[in-house]
CSV table of C-alpha atoms in Angstrom, one decimal:
chain,number,residue,atom,x,y,z
A,1,UNK,CA,76.8,53.3,-29.3
A,2,UNK,CA,74.2,51.9,-31.7
A,3,UNK,CA,72.8,48.5,-31.2
A,4,UNK,CA,69.9,46.3,-30.3
A,5,UNK,CA,67.6,47.7,-27.6
A,6,UNK,CA,64.9,45.1,-27.7
A,7,UNK,CA,64.0,42.0,-29.8
A,8,UNK,CA,61.1,39.6,-30.4
A,9,UNK,CA,60.6,36.4,-32.4
A,10,UNK,CA,57.7,34.3,-33.7
A,11,UNK,CA,57.5,30.6,-34.5
A,12,UNK,CA,54.1,29.5,-35.8
A,13,UNK,CA,52.2,27.0,-33.7
A,14,UNK,CA,51.9,24.4,-36.4
A,15,UNK,CA,54.5,21.8,-37.2
A,16,UNK,CA,54.9,19.4,-40.2
A,17,UNK,CA,57.0,16.3,-39.6
A,18,UNK,CA,59.3,15.5,-42.4
A,19,UNK,CA,58.4,11.9,-42.1
A,20,UNK,CA,54.8,12.8,-42.9
A,21,UNK,CA,56.0,14.2,-46.3
A,22,UNK,CA,57.9,11.0,-46.9
A,23,UNK,CA,54.9,8.8,-46.1
A,24,UNK,CA,52.8,10.5,-48.7
A,25,UNK,CA,55.3,11.1,-51.5
A,26,UNK,CA,57.7,8.2,-51.0
A,27,UNK,CA,60.8,10.5,-50.9
A,28,UNK,CA,63.6,10.2,-48.4
A,29,UNK,CA,62.6,11.6,-45.1
A,30,UNK,CA,64.7,14.3,-43.4
A,31,UNK,CA,65.0,14.3,-39.6
A,32,UNK,CA,62.8,16.4,-37.4
A,33,UNK,CA,60.0,18.8,-38.4
A,34,UNK,CA,59.5,22.3,-39.8
A,35,UNK,CA,57.4,25.2,-38.6
A,36,UNK,CA,54.3,25.9,-40.7
A,37,UNK,CA,52.4,29.2,-40.8
A,38,UNK,CA,48.7,28.5,-40.4
A,39,UNK,CA,46.1,28.9,-43.1
A,40,UNK,CA,45.4,32.4,-41.7
A,41,UNK,CA,49.0,33.6,-41.4
A,42,UNK,CA,51.5,35.2,-43.9
A,43,UNK,CA,54.7,37.0,-43.7
A,44,UNK,CA,53.1,40.3,-42.7
A,45,UNK,CA,51.0,38.8,-39.8
A,46,UNK,CA,54.1,36.9,-38.5
A,47,UNK,CA,56.2,40.0,-38.8
A,48,UNK,CA,53.6,42.0,-36.8
A,49,UNK,CA,53.6,39.3,-34.1
A,50,UNK,CA,57.4,39.4,-33.7
A,51,UNK,CA,57.4,43.2,-33.6
A,52,UNK,CA,54.7,43.3,-31.0
A,53,UNK,CA,56.9,41.3,-28.7
A,54,UNK,CA,59.9,43.5,-29.4
A,55,UNK,CA,57.9,46.6,-28.6
A,56,UNK,CA,56.9,45.4,-25.2
A,57,UNK,CA,60.2,46.5,-23.9
A,58,UNK,CA,60.7,49.6,-26.1
A,59,UNK,CA,58.7,52.9,-26.5
A,60,UNK,CA,56.7,52.6,-29.8
A,61,UNK,CA,56.0,56.3,-29.8
A,62,UNK,CA,59.7,57.0,-30.3
A,63,UNK,CA,60.2,54.7,-33.3
A,64,UNK,CA,61.3,56.8,-36.3
A,65,UNK,CA,61.7,54.1,-39.0
A,66,UNK,CA,60.4,50.7,-39.8
A,67,UNK,CA,62.0,48.3,-42.3
A,68,UNK,CA,60.2,45.0,-43.2
A,69,UNK,CA,62.2,42.2,-44.9
A,70,UNK,CA,60.7,39.2,-46.7
A,71,UNK,CA,60.9,37.2,-49.9
A,72,UNK,CA,57.1,36.5,-49.7
A,73,UNK,CA,55.3,39.8,-49.4
A,74,UNK,CA,51.5,39.6,-49.3
A,75,UNK,CA,51.4,42.5,-51.7
A,76,UNK,CA,53.7,42.8,-54.6
A,77,UNK,CA,52.8,46.5,-55.1
A,78,UNK,CA,51.7,48.0,-51.8
A,79,UNK,CA,53.8,48.9,-48.7
A,80,UNK,CA,53.6,45.9,-46.5
A,81,UNK,CA,55.5,47.7,-43.7
A,82,UNK,CA,52.6,50.1,-43.4
A,83,UNK,CA,50.3,47.2,-42.5
A,84,UNK,CA,52.7,46.0,-39.8
A,85,UNK,CA,53.1,49.5,-38.5
A,86,UNK,CA,49.3,49.8,-38.2
A,87,UNK,CA,49.0,46.4,-36.5
A,88,UNK,CA,51.6,47.4,-33.9
A,89,UNK,CA,50.2,50.9,-33.4
A,90,UNK,CA,53.4,52.7,-34.5
A,91,UNK,CA,53.0,56.4,-35.1
A,92,UNK,CA,52.2,57.6,-38.6
A,93,UNK,CA,55.2,59.9,-38.5
A,94,UNK,CA,57.8,57.2,-39.4
A,95,UNK,CA,59.8,56.3,-42.4
A,96,UNK,CA,58.9,52.8,-43.7
A,97,UNK,CA,60.2,50.5,-46.4
A,98,UNK,CA,59.9,46.9,-47.7
A,99,UNK,CA,63.1,44.9,-48.6
A,100,UNK,CA,62.5,41.8,-50.7
A,101,UNK,CA,63.9,39.7,-53.5
A,102,UNK,CA,66.6,37.8,-51.5
A,103,UNK,CA,66.9,36.1,-48.2
A,104,UNK,CA,69.7,38.6,-47.7
A,105,UNK,CA,67.0,41.2,-47.1
A,106,UNK,CA,66.8,40.3,-43.4
A,107,UNK,CA,70.4,41.3,-42.7
A,108,UNK,CA,69.9,44.4,-44.8
A,109,UNK,CA,66.9,45.4,-42.7
A,110,UNK,CA,69.0,45.2,-39.6
A,111,UNK,CA,71.7,47.4,-41.2
A,112,UNK,CA,69.2,50.0,-42.5
A,113,UNK,CA,67.6,50.3,-39.0
A,114,UNK,CA,71.0,50.9,-37.5
A,115,UNK,CA,71.7,53.5,-40.2
A,116,UNK,CA,68.5,55.2,-39.4
A,117,UNK,CA,69.5,55.6,-35.7
A,118,UNK,CA,73.0,56.9,-36.8
A,119,UNK,CA,71.1,59.3,-39.0
A,120,UNK,CA,69.2,60.8,-36.1
A,121,UNK,CA,66.2,58.6,-35.3
A,122,UNK,CA,65.9,57.9,-31.6
A,123,UNK,CA,64.8,54.3,-32.3
A,124,UNK,CA,64.2,52.2,-35.5
A,125,UNK,CA,62.5,48.9,-36.0
A,126,UNK,CA,63.5,46.0,-38.3
A,127,UNK,CA,61.1,43.1,-38.7
A,128,UNK,CA,61.7,40.1,-40.9
A,129,UNK,CA,59.4,37.2,-41.8
A,130,UNK,CA,59.1,34.6,-44.5
A,131,UNK,CA,56.6,31.9,-45.6
A,132,UNK,CA,58.4,30.3,-48.6
A,133,UNK,CA,57.1,27.4,-50.7
A,134,UNK,CA,59.1,24.4,-51.8
A,135,UNK,CA,57.9,22.2,-54.6
A,136,UNK,CA,56.6,18.8,-53.6
A,137,UNK,CA,59.3,16.1,-53.6
A,138,UNK,CA,62.0,18.8,-53.6
A,139,UNK,CA,64.6,19.3,-50.9
A,140,UNK,CA,63.4,22.8,-50.2
A,141,UNK,CA,59.9,21.6,-49.1
A,142,UNK,CA,61.6,19.8,-46.2
A,143,UNK,CA,64.3,22.3,-45.4
A,144,UNK,CA,62.3,25.5,-45.4
A,145,UNK,CA,60.5,26.7,-42.3
A,146,UNK,CA,58.2,29.7,-41.5
A,147,UNK,CA,58.9,32.3,-38.8
A,148,UNK,CA,59.7,35.9,-38.0
A,149,UNK,CA,62.1,38.0,-35.9
A,150,UNK,CA,62.1,41.7,-35.0
A,151,UNK,CA,64.5,44.2,-33.5
A,152,UNK,CA,64.3,47.7,-32.1
A,153,UNK,CA,67.6,49.5,-32.5
A,154,UNK,CA,68.8,52.7,-30.8
A,155,UNK,CA,71.6,54.4,-28.9
A,156,UNK,CA,70.1,54.3,-25.4
A,157,UNK,CA,69.7,51.2,-23.2
A,158,UNK,CA,71.5,49.1,-25.8
A,159,UNK,CA,71.7,45.4,-24.9
A,160,UNK,CA,73.9,44.3,-27.8
A,161,UNK,CA,76.2,46.9,-29.4
A,162,UNK,CA,77.2,46.7,-33.1
A,163,UNK,CA,81.0,46.8,-33.0
A,164,UNK,CA,81.7,46.2,-36.6
A,165,UNK,CA,80.1,45.2,-39.9
A,166,UNK,CA,81.2,43.8,-43.2
A,167,UNK,CA,79.5,43.1,-46.5
A,168,UNK,CA,80.3,41.5,-49.9
A,169,UNK,CA,78.2,41.4,-53.0
A,170,UNK,CA,78.7,39.1,-55.9
A,171,UNK,CA,76.5,38.2,-58.8
A,172,UNK,CA,76.0,34.4,-59.2
A,173,UNK,CA,73.1,32.1,-60.0
A,174,UNK,CA,72.2,29.9,-57.1
A,175,UNK,CA,68.5,30.4,-56.0
A,176,UNK,CA,66.1,32.3,-58.2
A,177,UNK,CA,62.3,32.7,-58.8
A,178,UNK,CA,60.6,34.7,-61.5
A,179,UNK,CA,57.6,37.0,-60.6
A,180,UNK,CA,55.0,34.6,-61.9
A,181,UNK,CA,56.5,31.5,-60.2
A,182,UNK,CA,55.5,30.0,-56.8
A,183,UNK,CA,58.6,27.7,-56.3
A,184,UNK,CA,62.2,28.8,-56.4
A,185,UNK,CA,64.9,27.0,-58.4
A,186,UNK,CA,68.3,26.1,-57.1
A,187,UNK,CA,71.6,25.3,-58.9
A,188,UNK,CA,73.6,22.2,-58.2
A,189,UNK,CA,74.8,22.1,-54.6
A,190,UNK,CA,78.6,21.6,-55.2
A,191,UNK,CA,78.8,24.9,-57.1
A,192,UNK,CA,77.5,26.8,-54.1
A,193,UNK,CA,79.8,25.0,-51.7
A,194,UNK,CA,83.1,25.3,-53.6
A,195,UNK,CA,82.8,28.5,-55.5
A,196,UNK,CA,80.2,30.8,-53.8
A,197,UNK,CA,78.9,30.4,-50.3
A,198,UNK,CA,82.0,28.8,-48.8
A,199,UNK,CA,84.5,31.4,-50.0
A,200,UNK,CA,82.1,34.3,-49.5
A,201,UNK,CA,81.3,33.3,-45.9
A,202,UNK,CA,85.0,32.8,-45.1
A,203,UNK,CA,86.1,36.1,-46.6
A,204,UNK,CA,83.4,38.2,-44.9
A,205,UNK,CA,84.2,36.7,-41.5
A,206,UNK,CA,87.9,37.4,-42.0
A,207,UNK,CA,87.2,41.0,-43.0
A,208,UNK,CA,85.0,41.5,-40.0
A,209,UNK,CA,87.5,40.2,-37.5
A,210,UNK,CA,90.2,42.3,-39.1
A,211,UNK,CA,88.1,45.5,-38.8
A,212,UNK,CA,87.2,44.7,-35.2
A,213,UNK,CA,90.7,43.6,-34.3
A,214,UNK,CA,89.3,40.5,-32.7
A,215,UNK,CA,90.7,37.0,-32.8
A,216,UNK,CA,88.5,33.9,-33.3
A,217,UNK,CA,89.2,32.6,-29.8
A,218,UNK,CA,87.7,35.8,-28.4
A,219,UNK,CA,84.3,35.0,-29.8
A,220,UNK,CA,81.8,33.7,-27.3
A,221,UNK,CA,79.1,32.6,-29.8
A,222,UNK,CA,79.2,32.2,-33.6
A,223,UNK,CA,76.1,32.3,-35.8
A,224,UNK,CA,76.8,31.1,-39.4
A,225,UNK,CA,74.1,30.8,-42.0
A,226,UNK,CA,74.1,29.7,-45.7
A,227,UNK,CA,71.7,27.9,-48.0
A,228,UNK,CA,74.2,25.1,-48.1
A,229,UNK,CA,74.8,23.8,-44.6
A,230,UNK,CA,78.1,22.3,-45.7
A,231,UNK,CA,79.4,25.7,-46.4
A,232,UNK,CA,78.9,26.6,-42.8
A,233,UNK,CA,80.9,23.5,-41.7
A,234,UNK,CA,83.7,24.2,-44.1
A,235,UNK,CA,83.9,27.9,-42.9
A,236,UNK,CA,84.0,26.9,-39.3
A,237,UNK,CA,86.8,24.4,-39.9
A,238,UNK,CA,88.8,26.8,-42.0
A,239,UNK,CA,88.7,29.6,-39.4
A,240,UNK,CA,89.3,27.0,-36.6
A,241,UNK,CA,86.2,28.0,-34.7
A,242,UNK,CA,85.2,26.1,-31.6
A,243,UNK,CA,82.2,23.9,-32.7
A,244,UNK,CA,80.8,24.2,-29.2
A,245,UNK,CA,80.4,28.0,-29.7
A,246,UNK,CA,78.5,27.7,-33.0
A,247,UNK,CA,74.8,28.3,-32.6
A,248,UNK,CA,72.1,25.7,-33.3
A,249,UNK,CA,70.8,26.4,-36.9
A,250,UNK,CA,67.3,25.3,-35.9
A,251,UNK,CA,67.2,22.9,-38.9
A,252,UNK,CA,65.5,20.1,-37.0
A,253,UNK,CA,62.9,22.2,-35.1
A,254,UNK,CA,62.0,25.2,-37.4
A,255,UNK,CA,63.7,24.9,-40.7
A,256,UNK,CA,65.4,27.6,-42.7
A,257,UNK,CA,63.1,30.7,-42.4
A,258,UNK,CA,64.5,32.7,-45.3
A,259,UNK,CA,64.9,36.4,-44.7
A,260,UNK,CA,63.9,35.9,-41.1
A,261,UNK,CA,66.4,33.1,-40.3
A,262,UNK,CA,69.4,35.2,-39.4
A,263,UNK,CA,67.2,37.3,-37.1
A,264,UNK,CA,65.7,34.2,-35.5
A,265,UNK,CA,69.2,32.8,-34.8
A,266,UNK,CA,70.2,36.1,-33.1
A,267,UNK,CA,67.1,36.0,-30.9
A,268,UNK,CA,67.8,32.4,-30.0
A,269,UNK,CA,71.3,33.2,-28.8
A,270,UNK,CA,70.9,36.5,-27.0
A,271,UNK,CA,68.8,35.3,-24.0
A,272,UNK,CA,71.7,33.1,-22.8
A,273,UNK,CA,74.4,35.7,-23.5
A,274,UNK,CA,76.2,37.5,-20.7
A,275,UNK,CA,77.6,41.1,-20.5
A,276,UNK,CA,80.9,41.2,-22.3
A,277,UNK,CA,80.1,38.3,-24.7
A,278,UNK,CA,81.0,38.8,-28.3
A,279,UNK,CA,78.7,37.3,-30.9
A,280,UNK,CA,79.7,36.9,-34.5
A,281,UNK,CA,76.9,36.7,-37.0
A,282,UNK,CA,77.5,36.0,-40.7
A,283,UNK,CA,75.3,34.9,-43.5
A,284,UNK,CA,75.9,34.1,-47.2
A,285,UNK,CA,73.1,34.8,-49.8
A,286,UNK,CA,73.7,36.7,-53.0
A,287,UNK,CA,76.9,37.8,-51.4
A,288,UNK,CA,77.6,37.8,-47.6
A,289,UNK,CA,77.0,40.0,-44.6
A,290,UNK,CA,78.5,39.9,-41.1
A,291,UNK,CA,78.2,41.8,-37.8
A,292,UNK,CA,80.0,41.6,-34.5
A,293,UNK,CA,77.8,42.2,-31.5
A,294,UNK,CA,79.0,42.9,-28.0
A,295,UNK,CA,76.6,42.2,-25.2
A,296,UNK,CA,76.3,45.1,-22.7
A,297,UNK,CA,75.5,45.2,-19.0
A,298,UNK,CA,72.0,46.3,-19.8
A,299,UNK,CA,71.3,42.8,-21.2
A,300,UNK,CA,71.3,41.4,-17.7
A,301,UNK,CA,68.0,43.3,-17.0
A,302,UNK,CA,66.3,42.4,-20.3
A,303,UNK,CA,63.9,39.5,-20.7
A,304,UNK,CA,62.2,38.8,-24.0
A,305,UNK,CA,58.5,38.4,-24.1
A,306,UNK,CA,58.8,35.0,-25.6
A,307,UNK,CA,62.0,33.0,-26.2
A,308,UNK,CA,62.5,31.0,-29.4
A,309,UNK,CA,63.0,27.9,-27.3
A,310,UNK,CA,59.6,28.3,-25.7
A,311,UNK,CA,57.9,29.0,-29.0
A,312,UNK,CA,59.4,25.8,-30.4
A,313,UNK,CA,58.0,23.8,-27.5
A,314,UNK,CA,54.5,25.3,-28.0
A,315,UNK,CA,53.3,23.4,-31.1
A,316,UNK,CA,50.6,21.3,-32.7
A,317,UNK,CA,51.0,18.9,-35.7
A,318,UNK,CA,49.5,19.5,-39.1
A,319,UNK,CA,48.9,16.8,-41.7
A,320,UNK,CA,50.7,17.0,-45.1
A,321,UNK,CA,47.3,17.0,-46.8
A,322,UNK,CA,46.2,20.1,-44.8
A,323,UNK,CA,49.5,21.8,-45.5
A,324,UNK,CA,49.0,21.3,-49.3
A,325,UNK,CA,45.5,22.6,-49.0
A,326,UNK,CA,46.5,25.7,-46.9
A,327,UNK,CA,49.1,26.6,-49.5
A,328,UNK,CA,46.7,26.0,-52.4
A,329,UNK,CA,49.2,23.5,-53.8
A,330,UNK,CA,46.4,20.8,-53.8
A,331,UNK,CA,43.3,22.2,-55.5
A,332,UNK,CA,40.1,21.5,-53.6
A,333,UNK,CA,36.4,22.1,-54.3
A,334,UNK,CA,35.4,25.6,-53.1
A,335,UNK,CA,32.3,26.0,-50.9
A,336,UNK,CA,29.0,26.1,-52.8
A,337,UNK,CA,28.1,29.6,-51.7
A,338,UNK,CA,28.9,33.1,-52.8
A,339,UNK,CA,32.5,34.3,-52.6
A,340,UNK,CA,33.2,36.9,-49.9
A,341,UNK,CA,33.1,40.5,-51.0
A,342,UNK,CA,36.3,42.4,-51.5
A,343,UNK,CA,37.1,44.7,-48.6
A,344,UNK,CA,36.5,48.3,-49.5
A,345,UNK,CA,39.2,51.0,-49.0
A,346,UNK,CA,37.1,53.8,-47.5
A,347,UNK,CA,35.6,51.9,-44.5
A,348,UNK,CA,39.0,50.2,-43.9
A,349,UNK,CA,40.6,53.6,-43.6
A,350,UNK,CA,37.9,55.0,-41.3
A,351,UNK,CA,38.2,52.0,-39.0
A,352,UNK,CA,42.0,51.6,-39.3
A,353,UNK,CA,42.8,52.0,-35.6
A,354,UNK,CA,40.2,49.4,-34.7
A,355,UNK,CA,40.7,47.0,-37.6
A,356,UNK,CA,44.5,46.9,-37.5
A,357,UNK,CA,45.4,48.0,-34.0
A,358,UNK,CA,42.5,46.5,-32.2
A,359,UNK,CA,41.9,49.8,-30.3
A,360,UNK,CA,38.5,50.1,-28.7
A,361,UNK,CA,37.2,52.9,-26.4
A,362,UNK,CA,36.8,53.6,-22.7
A,363,UNK,CA,34.2,56.0,-21.3
A,364,UNK,CA,35.9,58.9,-19.5
A,365,UNK,CA,32.8,59.4,-17.4
A,366,UNK,CA,32.3,55.9,-15.9
A,367,UNK,CA,35.6,54.2,-17.0
A,368,UNK,CA,33.9,51.3,-18.9
A,369,UNK,CA,36.1,49.7,-21.7
A,370,UNK,CA,34.1,48.9,-24.8
A,371,UNK,CA,34.7,47.2,-28.1
A,372,UNK,CA,34.1,47.7,-31.0
A,373,UNK,CA,34.7,51.5,-30.4
A,374,UNK,CA,31.5,53.3,-29.4
A,375,UNK,CA,30.3,56.9,-29.3
A,376,UNK,CA,27.6,56.3,-26.7
A,377,UNK,CA,28.6,54.5,-23.5
A,378,UNK,CA,26.7,51.2,-23.0
A,379,UNK,CA,26.6,51.8,-19.3
A,380,UNK,CA,26.2,55.5,-18.4
A,381,UNK,CA,24.9,56.5,-21.9
A,382,UNK,CA,27.2,59.5,-22.0
A,383,UNK,CA,27.8,60.6,-25.6
A,384,UNK,CA,31.2,61.4,-27.2
A,385,UNK,CA,33.1,61.1,-24.0
A,386,UNK,CA,35.4,58.3,-25.1
A,387,UNK,CA,39.2,57.8,-25.2
A,388,UNK,CA,41.2,55.2,-27.2
A,389,UNK,CA,41.7,52.0,-25.3
A,390,UNK,CA,44.0,49.2,-26.8
A,391,UNK,CA,42.9,45.6,-26.3
A,392,UNK,CA,45.5,43.7,-28.4
A,393,UNK,CA,47.9,43.1,-25.5
A,394,UNK,CA,45.3,42.4,-22.9
A,395,UNK,CA,44.6,38.9,-21.6
A,396,UNK,CA,41.1,37.5,-21.9
A,397,UNK,CA,39.1,34.5,-20.8
A,398,UNK,CA,36.5,32.5,-22.7
A,399,UNK,CA,33.0,33.3,-21.4
A,400,UNK,CA,31.3,30.9,-23.8
A,401,UNK,CA,32.0,29.3,-27.2
A,402,UNK,CA,30.4,27.5,-30.2
A,403,UNK,CA,31.9,25.0,-32.6
A,404,UNK,CA,30.6,25.5,-36.1
A,405,UNK,CA,31.0,22.5,-38.4
A,406,UNK,CA,29.0,24.1,-41.3
A,407,UNK,CA,30.9,27.3,-41.9
A,408,UNK,CA,33.6,27.1,-44.6
A,409,UNK,CA,37.1,27.1,-43.3
A,410,UNK,CA,40.5,25.7,-44.6
A,411,UNK,CA,40.8,24.2,-41.1
A,412,UNK,CA,37.3,23.1,-40.0
A,413,UNK,CA,35.6,23.3,-37.7
A,414,UNK,CA,35.4,27.0,-36.9
A,415,UNK,CA,35.5,27.9,-33.2
A,416,UNK,CA,33.7,31.1,-32.2
A,417,UNK,CA,34.4,32.4,-28.7
A,418,UNK,CA,32.9,35.2,-26.5
A,419,UNK,CA,35.8,36.8,-24.6
A,420,UNK,CA,35.8,38.8,-21.4
A,421,UNK,CA,38.9,41.0,-21.2
A,422,UNK,CA,40.9,41.7,-18.1
A,423,UNK,CA,39.7,45.2,-16.9
A,424,UNK,CA,36.5,45.0,-18.8
A,425,UNK,CA,35.2,44.5,-22.4
A,426,UNK,CA,33.4,41.6,-24.1
A,427,UNK,CA,33.9,40.6,-27.7
A,428,UNK,CA,32.8,37.8,-30.1
A,429,UNK,CA,35.6,36.5,-32.4
A,430,UNK,CA,37.1,33.4,-34.0
A,431,UNK,CA,39.7,31.3,-32.3
A,432,UNK,CA,42.7,29.9,-34.0
A,433,UNK,CA,45.7,27.6,-33.3
A,434,UNK,CA,43.6,25.4,-31.1
A,435,UNK,CA,42.2,21.9,-30.8
A,436,UNK,CA,38.4,22.3,-30.7
A,437,UNK,CA,38.0,19.5,-28.1
A,438,UNK,CA,40.3,21.3,-25.7
A,439,UNK,CA,38.5,24.7,-25.8
A,440,UNK,CA,36.9,25.4,-22.4
A,441,UNK,CA,35.0,28.1,-20.6
A,442,UNK,CA,37.4,30.1,-18.4
A,443,UNK,CA,40.4,29.3,-20.6
A,444,UNK,CA,42.9,32.1,-20.9
A,445,UNK,CA,43.6,33.4,-24.4
A,446,UNK,CA,45.5,36.2,-26.1
A,447,UNK,CA,44.9,38.1,-29.3
A,448,UNK,CA,46.8,37.6,-32.5
A,449,UNK,CA,46.8,39.4,-35.9
A,450,UNK,CA,45.6,37.2,-38.7
A,451,UNK,CA,44.4,37.2,-42.3
A,452,UNK,CA,40.7,36.4,-42.5
A,453,UNK,CA,40.4,35.9,-46.2
A,454,UNK,CA,41.5,37.2,-49.6
A,455,UNK,CA,39.0,38.5,-52.2
A,456,UNK,CA,40.0,40.0,-55.6
A,457,UNK,CA,43.6,40.3,-54.5
A,458,UNK,CA,42.7,42.3,-51.3
A,459,UNK,CA,43.7,40.6,-48.0
A,460,UNK,CA,41.3,41.2,-45.1
A,461,UNK,CA,43.2,41.3,-41.8
A,462,UNK,CA,41.7,41.4,-38.4
A,463,UNK,CA,42.3,39.9,-34.9
A,464,UNK,CA,41.5,36.4,-33.6
A,465,UNK,CA,42.0,34.7,-30.2
A,466,UNK,CA,44.4,31.9,-29.5
A,467,UNK,CA,45.3,29.9,-26.5
A,468,UNK,CA,48.0,31.5,-24.4
A,469,UNK,CA,51.5,30.4,-25.7
């Protein structure tokens, strides 16, 4: 039995109301809102956040493979999966790969992780995230959304078994983007509905049900995804699927999250599923993929660290002007001060466990946790008697804070906080995803992996605090 052992999801804190876009540009307003990655987030940081949640219920030391799927990788030529592995403190002895170039990559990551388990790995991780751009006044700007999902697959303690899979690949021109372009192009919608997405989605679902010898009325939940929502409706009617069993596509609350969307839909459905339920998942993009999941008795004892529903409820609005500024669509005057220096490779390598994994030290003589990592204990003064001590998943409270209205930031003002961690350890860092007027001494916070800045094409990642979500 190979299947999902654990899962996690991530919906950014920020939301952009579609009516706010309409108010500025004068275009027709869609309903609802879309999730927006903050100015210090990208697909790698979001993928790391989702995988951190998935690993809370799975042994990271036994992960043998990591696959990262996205159409918006921070680096075009560099292994982004390695960055996520470092941020989640996965062992170095793993196979890692990036999948990109199509929103279909999310489903492919899930399949490759399952194949790794079938090939001998005890566990394999698949994380998928996207932060796509839509051109102003275009439909994609309103329909896209940012987010991430992650899965740990294995053959032990499986909560959702993979019963059958089916895939189709067909070359056709619907959505494309050249390497030097920021915005994707899309062909006329009727073409996708009648000649590509609709037929592909219907055929892959029929093939899957035939392989599994399952009738449509035996399905408990159905997840259907396609760039054209009408293709989903047409497929459901053609297969006579019960509309009540079709999962919410999250169009009004998150938007279409690209390569991460199919994973996010799965993580939104699994918490309410019961042992014995069968879940059909199908997606059309540059072809079509489908999988049939059977929920096992082990699912009754599994609880995700954060549900998609709770993450959707935890939110704060962003103005359309700030969104354009964060994505560098709207040029603004840079600060009148020197540009930041490019992070150097050697010191980043030497401090990798601290910089990416947020691992400090604890004195083995007196038991005092310390960060950044120290060689000499600040309490008992013993030298070189330290052991690694992770802080990333520890709760902390604000001891004091300062609001800086002079420091340059894409989201001023900057909030700097001094944190006291549960169990010991004090640290000064920046706070994100917060309203400065609501920051208070004693407030509980958690750590999050973010991108501080980019200089000469090098992204500088580190950890910030955020209010507990």
